[in-house]
Amino acid sequence: MASEKNIIAEHKSSQVTLVGLVVCILVIAFWSVGLTLTRIWSSQPDMSHGFFVPIVSLWLLWFRSDLIPEKGEIGGVGSVFAGVVIILLGIAIRCFGILYHSLTFETWSVLPVVLGTVIGIGGWKGLRWAWPSVVFLAFMLPLPAAVGGMFGAKLQSLSTVVSNFTLQLVGIPAVAEGNVIWLSSQPLGVAEACNGLRMLTAFFAISVATCFILDRPVWQKVVLLASAPFVGVVANVFRITLIGIIYEQEPGEAMSKFAHDFAGWTMMPFAIVILVIELWVLSGLILPDDSTLPYHDDAPV
């Protein structure tokens, strides 16, 4: 009997050792990808939020800790096989990226590797626990250059037109020419860094995290996600309009720099306020359950 227990203990110990070895190998193999992502987050303004994405993903794991599978629920040939296949797919995607010098394929190969590791180690119950964190990691990965450039150019043009109209609406003379808004005091250029893509991506990430956290009906979460691009554009227009107002009131190089910094700081709080208001409005749209309504026996039928 004792020998059987020793055999089981040794088997479990060897499993833990094997899992730890596999995880270490994957971390070492993808270490350079992590360094590449860190460099992207540091150098590209549109990806500066990437530093916070892994932290939020870990927090989501803690938030959903009640779904952590028990020891008896972990394992199974099917989940291990599926995990290994997905990991190999991620490695193949990375090899393709290295071979064809594609940064997009190299960085996005992280997702299937993480997903396969979760399934292989935690089983299907582990996937149920960790899938929001795995999905959220996508926000730390750069968009393909063609996609980012296309959306960035359209957002830049849209932000210029709407901001120009808003400035005129508040009584400031403004004329849009290309991606430049001409004020009476000085021109206000809507540069690529001000196109709103960074705000749009960051706010969409916040909206997704909010949907994972809050216990709301599915239709409310769909509305919240669908409105995220609109709120991101509105926040960016608010920023450009605020800069234009400051430019018009206090022209000068020092004030211009302050206007850019100050308006940038106010973008995210402004967007979060809109998010809170939206959640409050959606809460008011929920009809009370029939059981909570007053009932009178003498009510006419």
CSV table of C-alpha atoms in Angstrom, one decimal:
chain,number,residue,atom,x,y,z
A,1,MET,CA,0.0,0.0,0.0
A,2,ALA,CA,2.8,2.3,0.9
A,3,SER,CA,4.7,1.5,-2.2
A,4,GLU,CA,1.6,2.4,-4.3
A,5,LYS,CA,1.3,5.8,-2.6
A,6,ASN,CA,5.0,6.4,-3.2
A,7,ILE,CA,4.5,5.5,-6.9
A,8,ILE,CA,1.5,7.9,-7.2
A,9,ALA,CA,3.5,10.7,-5.4
A,10,GLU,CA,6.5,10.2,-7.7
A,11,HIS,CA,4.2,10.2,-10.7
A,12,LYS,CA,2.6,13.5,-9.7
A,13,SER,CA,6.0,15.0,-8.9
A,14,SER,CA,7.3,14.0,-12.3
A,15,GLN,CA,4.2,15.6,-13.9
A,16,VAL,CA,4.8,18.9,-12.0
A,17,THR,CA,8.5,18.8,-13.1
A,18,LEU,CA,7.6,18.1,-16.7
A,19,VAL,CA,5.0,21.0,-16.7
A,20,GLY,CA,7.6,23.4,-15.1
A,21,LEU,CA,10.2,22.3,-17.6
A,22,VAL,CA,7.8,22.9,-20.6
A,23,VAL,CA,6.8,26.4,-19.2
A,24,CYS,CA,10.5,27.3,-18.7
A,25,ILE,CA,11.3,26.3,-22.3
A,26,LEU,CA,8.4,28.3,-23.7
A,27,VAL,CA,9.4,31.4,-21.6
A,28,ILE,CA,13.0,31.2,-22.9
A,29,ALA,CA,11.9,30.5,-26.5
A,30,PHE,CA,9.6,33.6,-26.4
A,31,TRP,CA,11.8,35.8,-24.3
A,32,SER,CA,12.9,37.8,-27.3
A,33,VAL,CA,9.3,38.4,-28.3
A,34,GLY,CA,8.7,39.9,-24.8
A,35,LEU,CA,11.6,42.2,-25.3
A,36,THR,CA,10.3,43.2,-28.7
A,37,LEU,CA,6.9,44.0,-27.2
A,38,THR,CA,8.5,46.0,-24.5
A,39,ARG,CA,10.4,48.1,-27.1
A,40,ILE,CA,7.1,48.6,-29.0
A,41,TRP,CA,5.3,49.8,-25.9
A,42,SER,CA,8.1,52.2,-25.1
A,43,SER,CA,8.5,53.7,-28.6
A,44,GLN,CA,5.0,53.8,-30.1
A,45,PRO,CA,2.5,56.1,-28.5
A,46,ASP,CA,-0.4,54.1,-29.8
A,47,MET,CA,0.9,51.0,-27.9
A,48,SER,CA,1.9,52.7,-24.6
A,49,HIS,CA,-1.0,51.0,-22.8
A,50,GLY,CA,0.6,47.6,-23.5
A,51,PHE,CA,2.5,47.7,-20.2
A,52,PHE,CA,-0.8,47.6,-18.2
A,53,VAL,CA,-2.4,44.7,-20.2
A,54,PRO,CA,-0.5,41.8,-18.6
A,55,ILE,CA,-1.3,43.3,-15.1
A,56,VAL,CA,-5.0,43.6,-15.9
A,57,SER,CA,-4.9,40.0,-17.3
A,58,LEU,CA,-3.4,38.7,-14.0
A,59,TRP,CA,-6.0,40.7,-12.0
A,60,LEU,CA,-8.8,39.1,-14.1
A,61,LEU,CA,-7.3,35.7,-13.0
A,62,TRP,CA,-7.5,36.7,-9.4
A,63,PHE,CA,-11.0,38.2,-9.9
A,64,ARG,CA,-12.3,34.9,-11.3
A,65,SER,CA,-10.4,32.8,-8.7
A,66,ASP,CA,-13.6,31.1,-7.6
A,67,LEU,CA,-13.5,29.2,-11.0
A,68,ILE,CA,-10.0,27.8,-10.4
A,69,PRO,CA,-10.4,24.0,-11.1
A,70,GLU,CA,-9.8,21.5,-8.4
A,71,LYS,CA,-6.9,19.0,-8.6
A,72,GLY,CA,-9.3,16.3,-9.7
A,73,GLU,CA,-10.7,18.4,-12.5
A,74,ILE,CA,-7.3,19.0,-14.1
A,75,GLY,CA,-5.8,16.7,-16.7
A,76,GLY,CA,-7.2,14.4,-19.4
A,77,VAL,CA,-5.7,13.1,-22.6
A,78,GLY,CA,-8.0,15.2,-24.7
A,79,SER,CA,-7.1,18.6,-23.1
A,80,VAL,CA,-3.4,17.8,-23.0
A,81,PHE,CA,-3.4,16.8,-26.7
A,82,ALA,CA,-5.4,19.9,-27.7
A,83,GLY,CA,-3.0,22.1,-25.7
A,84,VAL,CA,0.1,20.6,-27.3
A,85,VAL,CA,-1.4,21.1,-30.8
A,86,ILE,CA,-2.3,24.7,-30.1
A,87,ILE,CA,1.2,25.4,-28.7
A,88,LEU,CA,2.8,23.8,-31.8
A,89,LEU,CA,0.6,26.0,-33.9
A,90,GLY,CA,1.8,29.1,-32.1
A,91,ILE,CA,5.4,28.0,-32.6
A,92,ALA,CA,4.8,27.4,-36.3
A,93,ILE,CA,3.3,30.9,-36.5
A,94,ARG,CA,6.4,32.4,-34.9
A,95,CYS,CA,8.7,30.5,-37.2
A,96,PHE,CA,6.8,31.8,-40.1
A,97,GLY,CA,7.2,35.3,-38.8
A,98,ILE,CA,10.9,34.8,-38.3
A,99,LEU,CA,11.3,33.3,-41.8
A,100,TYR,CA,9.4,36.1,-43.5
A,101,HIS,CA,10.5,38.9,-41.2
A,102,SER,CA,6.9,39.6,-40.0
A,103,LEU,CA,6.7,41.3,-36.7
A,104,THR,CA,2.9,40.8,-36.7
A,105,PHE,CA,3.2,37.0,-36.9
A,106,GLU,CA,6.0,36.9,-34.3
A,107,THR,CA,4.2,38.9,-31.7
A,108,TRP,CA,0.7,37.4,-32.3
A,109,SER,CA,2.1,33.9,-31.9
A,110,VAL,CA,2.2,34.5,-28.2
A,111,LEU,CA,-1.6,34.1,-27.9
A,112,PRO,CA,-1.9,30.5,-29.2
A,113,VAL,CA,1.1,29.5,-27.0
A,114,VAL,CA,-0.5,31.0,-23.9
A,115,LEU,CA,-3.9,29.5,-24.8
A,116,GLY,CA,-2.4,26.0,-25.4
A,117,THR,CA,-0.5,26.2,-22.2
A,118,VAL,CA,-3.7,27.0,-20.2
A,119,ILE,CA,-5.6,24.1,-21.8
A,120,GLY,CA,-2.7,21.7,-21.5
A,121,ILE,CA,-2.1,22.4,-17.8
A,122,GLY,CA,-5.5,23.4,-16.5
A,123,GLY,CA,-7.7,21.4,-18.8
A,124,TRP,CA,-11.1,22.6,-20.0
A,125,LYS,CA,-12.0,23.9,-16.6
A,126,GLY,CA,-8.8,25.9,-16.5
A,127,LEU,CA,-9.8,27.4,-19.9
A,128,ARG,CA,-13.2,28.4,-18.4
A,129,TRP,CA,-11.3,30.2,-15.6
A,130,ALA,CA,-8.6,31.9,-17.7
A,131,TRP,CA,-10.1,32.6,-21.1
A,132,PRO,CA,-10.9,36.3,-20.4
A,133,SER,CA,-7.3,36.9,-19.4
A,134,VAL,CA,-6.0,35.1,-22.5
A,135,VAL,CA,-8.4,37.2,-24.8
A,136,PHE,CA,-7.4,40.4,-23.0
A,137,LEU,CA,-3.7,39.8,-23.8
A,138,ALA,CA,-4.6,40.6,-27.5
A,139,PHE,CA,-4.6,44.3,-26.5
A,140,MET,CA,-0.9,44.3,-25.8
A,141,LEU,CA,-0.1,43.1,-29.4
A,142,PRO,CA,0.5,45.6,-32.2
A,143,LEU,CA,-2.0,45.8,-35.1
A,144,PRO,CA,-0.7,44.9,-38.5
A,145,ALA,CA,0.9,48.0,-40.1
A,146,ALA,CA,-1.7,48.1,-43.0
A,147,VAL,CA,-4.6,47.9,-40.5
A,148,GLY,CA,-3.2,50.5,-38.1
A,149,GLY,CA,-2.3,52.8,-41.0
A,150,MET,CA,-5.8,52.5,-42.6
A,151,PHE,CA,-7.7,53.1,-39.3
A,152,GLY,CA,-5.2,55.8,-38.2
A,153,ALA,CA,-5.7,57.8,-41.4
A,154,LYS,CA,-9.5,57.6,-41.3
A,155,LEU,CA,-9.5,58.6,-37.6
A,156,GLN,CA,-7.2,61.5,-38.2
A,157,SER,CA,-9.4,62.8,-41.0
A,158,LEU,CA,-12.6,62.3,-38.9
A,159,SER,CA,-11.1,63.9,-35.8
A,160,THR,CA,-10.0,67.0,-37.9
A,161,VAL,CA,-13.5,67.5,-39.4
A,162,VAL,CA,-15.5,67.0,-36.2
A,163,SER,CA,-13.0,69.1,-34.1
A,164,ASN,CA,-13.2,71.9,-36.6
A,165,PHE,CA,-17.0,71.9,-36.5
A,166,THR,CA,-16.9,71.8,-32.7
A,167,LEU,CA,-14.6,74.8,-32.5
A,168,GLN,CA,-16.9,76.7,-34.8
A,169,LEU,CA,-19.8,75.7,-32.6
A,170,VAL,CA,-18.2,77.3,-29.5
A,171,GLY,CA,-17.6,80.5,-31.4
A,172,ILE,CA,-13.9,80.1,-32.4
A,173,PRO,CA,-13.1,80.9,-36.1
A,174,ALA,CA,-11.6,77.7,-37.6
A,175,VAL,CA,-11.1,76.3,-41.1
A,176,ALA,CA,-10.0,72.8,-41.8
A,177,GLU,CA,-7.4,72.2,-44.5
A,178,GLY,CA,-6.2,68.6,-44.8
A,179,ASN,CA,-5.3,67.6,-41.3
A,180,VAL,CA,-4.6,71.2,-40.1
A,181,ILE,CA,-7.2,73.4,-38.4
A,182,TRP,CA,-6.4,77.1,-39.1
A,183,LEU,CA,-7.3,79.3,-36.1
A,184,SER,CA,-7.1,83.1,-36.0
A,185,SER,CA,-4.0,82.9,-33.8
A,186,GLN,CA,-2.0,79.9,-35.2
A,187,PRO,CA,-2.5,76.6,-37.0
A,188,LEU,CA,-3.5,73.5,-35.1
A,189,GLY,CA,-2.1,70.4,-36.7
A,190,VAL,CA,-3.8,67.1,-36.1
A,191,ALA,CA,-0.8,64.8,-36.3
A,192,GLU,CA,-0.7,61.1,-36.6
A,193,ALA,CA,0.0,60.8,-32.9
A,194,CYS,CA,-3.3,62.7,-32.3
A,195,ASN,CA,-5.4,60.6,-34.6
A,196,GLY,CA,-7.2,58.9,-31.7
A,197,LEU,CA,-6.1,55.3,-32.4
A,198,ARG,CA,-4.3,55.1,-29.1
A,199,MET,CA,-7.4,56.4,-27.2
A,200,LEU,CA,-9.6,54.1,-29.2
A,201,THR,CA,-7.5,51.0,-28.4
A,202,ALA,CA,-7.1,51.8,-24.8
A,203,PHE,CA,-10.7,52.6,-24.2
A,204,PHE,CA,-11.9,49.5,-26.0
A,205,ALA,CA,-9.6,47.5,-23.7
A,206,ILE,CA,-11.2,49.2,-20.7
A,207,SER,CA,-14.7,48.4,-22.1
A,208,VAL,CA,-13.8,44.7,-22.6
A,209,ALA,CA,-12.4,44.5,-19.1
A,210,THR,CA,-15.5,46.1,-17.7
A,211,CYS,CA,-17.7,43.5,-19.5
A,212,PHE,CA,-15.6,40.7,-18.0
A,213,ILE,CA,-16.0,42.2,-14.5
A,214,LEU,CA,-19.6,43.4,-14.3
A,215,ASP,CA,-22.5,41.1,-14.0
A,216,ARG,CA,-24.8,42.6,-16.6
A,217,PRO,CA,-27.1,41.2,-19.3
A,218,VAL,CA,-25.4,40.2,-22.6
A,219,TRP,CA,-27.3,42.9,-24.5
A,220,GLN,CA,-25.8,45.6,-22.2
A,221,LYS,CA,-22.3,44.3,-22.8
A,222,VAL,CA,-22.9,44.3,-26.5
A,223,VAL,CA,-24.1,47.9,-26.4
A,224,LEU,CA,-21.0,48.8,-24.3
A,225,LEU,CA,-18.6,47.3,-26.7
A,226,ALA,CA,-20.4,48.7,-29.8
A,227,SER,CA,-20.2,52.2,-28.3
A,228,ALA,CA,-16.5,52.0,-27.4
A,229,PRO,CA,-15.3,53.3,-30.8
A,230,PHE,CA,-17.7,56.2,-30.7
A,231,VAL,CA,-16.6,57.2,-27.1
A,232,GLY,CA,-13.0,57.0,-28.2
A,233,VAL,CA,-13.6,59.4,-31.1
A,234,VAL,CA,-15.6,61.7,-28.9
A,235,ALA,CA,-12.7,61.8,-26.3
A,236,ASN,CA,-10.2,62.6,-29.0
A,237,VAL,CA,-12.4,65.4,-30.4
A,238,PHE,CA,-12.7,66.7,-26.9
A,239,ARG,CA,-8.9,66.8,-26.6
A,240,ILE,CA,-8.3,68.6,-29.9
A,241,THR,CA,-11.1,71.1,-29.2
A,242,LEU,CA,-9.7,71.8,-25.8
A,243,ILE,CA,-6.2,72.4,-27.4
A,244,GLY,CA,-7.8,74.8,-29.9
A,245,ILE,CA,-9.6,76.8,-27.2
A,246,ILE,CA,-6.3,77.1,-25.2
A,247,TYR,CA,-4.5,78.1,-28.4
A,248,GLU,CA,-7.0,80.8,-29.1
A,249,GLN,CA,-7.0,82.2,-25.6
A,250,GLU,CA,-3.3,82.0,-24.8
A,251,PRO,CA,-1.1,81.7,-28.0
A,252,GLY,CA,2.5,81.0,-27.4
A,253,GLU,CA,5.0,78.0,-27.6
A,254,ALA,CA,5.0,77.3,-23.8
A,255,MET,CA,1.2,77.4,-23.6
A,256,SER,CA,0.9,75.2,-26.7
A,257,LYS,CA,3.1,72.5,-25.0
A,258,PHE,CA,1.0,72.8,-21.9
A,259,ALA,CA,-2.2,72.5,-23.9
A,260,HIS,CA,-1.1,69.3,-25.6
A,261,ASP,CA,0.0,67.7,-22.3
A,262,PHE,CA,-3.1,68.9,-20.3
A,263,ALA,CA,-5.5,67.8,-23.0
A,264,GLY,CA,-3.8,64.4,-23.2
A,265,TRP,CA,-4.2,63.9,-19.5
A,266,THR,CA,-7.9,64.7,-19.6
A,267,MET,CA,-8.8,62.2,-22.4
A,268,MET,CA,-9.0,59.0,-20.4
A,269,PRO,CA,-10.8,60.5,-17.4
A,270,PHE,CA,-13.3,62.1,-19.8
A,271,ALA,CA,-13.9,58.8,-21.6
A,272,ILE,CA,-14.3,56.9,-18.2
A,273,VAL,CA,-16.9,59.5,-17.1
A,274,ILE,CA,-18.8,58.7,-20.3
A,275,LEU,CA,-18.5,55.0,-19.6
A,276,VAL,CA,-19.9,55.4,-16.1
A,277,ILE,CA,-22.8,57.5,-17.4
A,278,GLU,CA,-23.5,54.9,-20.1
A,279,LEU,CA,-23.6,52.1,-17.5
A,280,TRP,CA,-25.9,54.2,-15.3
A,281,VAL,CA,-28.3,54.8,-18.3
A,282,LEU,CA,-28.2,51.1,-19.2
A,283,SER,CA,-29.0,50.2,-15.6
A,284,GLY,CA,-32.1,52.4,-15.8
A,285,LEU,CA,-33.3,50.5,-18.9
A,286,ILE,CA,-33.7,47.2,-17.0
A,287,LEU,CA,-37.4,46.4,-16.4
A,288,PRO,CA,-38.3,45.2,-12.9
A,289,ASP,CA,-39.1,41.5,-12.5
A,290,ASP,CA,-42.8,40.6,-12.2
A,291,SER,CA,-42.2,39.2,-8.7
A,292,THR,CA,-41.1,42.6,-7.5
A,293,LEU,CA,-44.2,44.4,-8.7
A,294,PRO,CA,-47.1,45.1,-6.3
A,295,TYR,CA,-50.0,42.7,-6.8
A,296,HIS,CA,-53.6,43.4,-5.8
A,297,ASP,CA,-56.2,40.7,-5.7
A,298,ASP,CA,-58.9,43.1,-6.5
A,299,ALA,CA,-57.2,44.3,-9.7
A,300,PRO,CA,-59.5,44.0,-12.7
A,301,VAL,CA,-58.6,41.2,-15.1
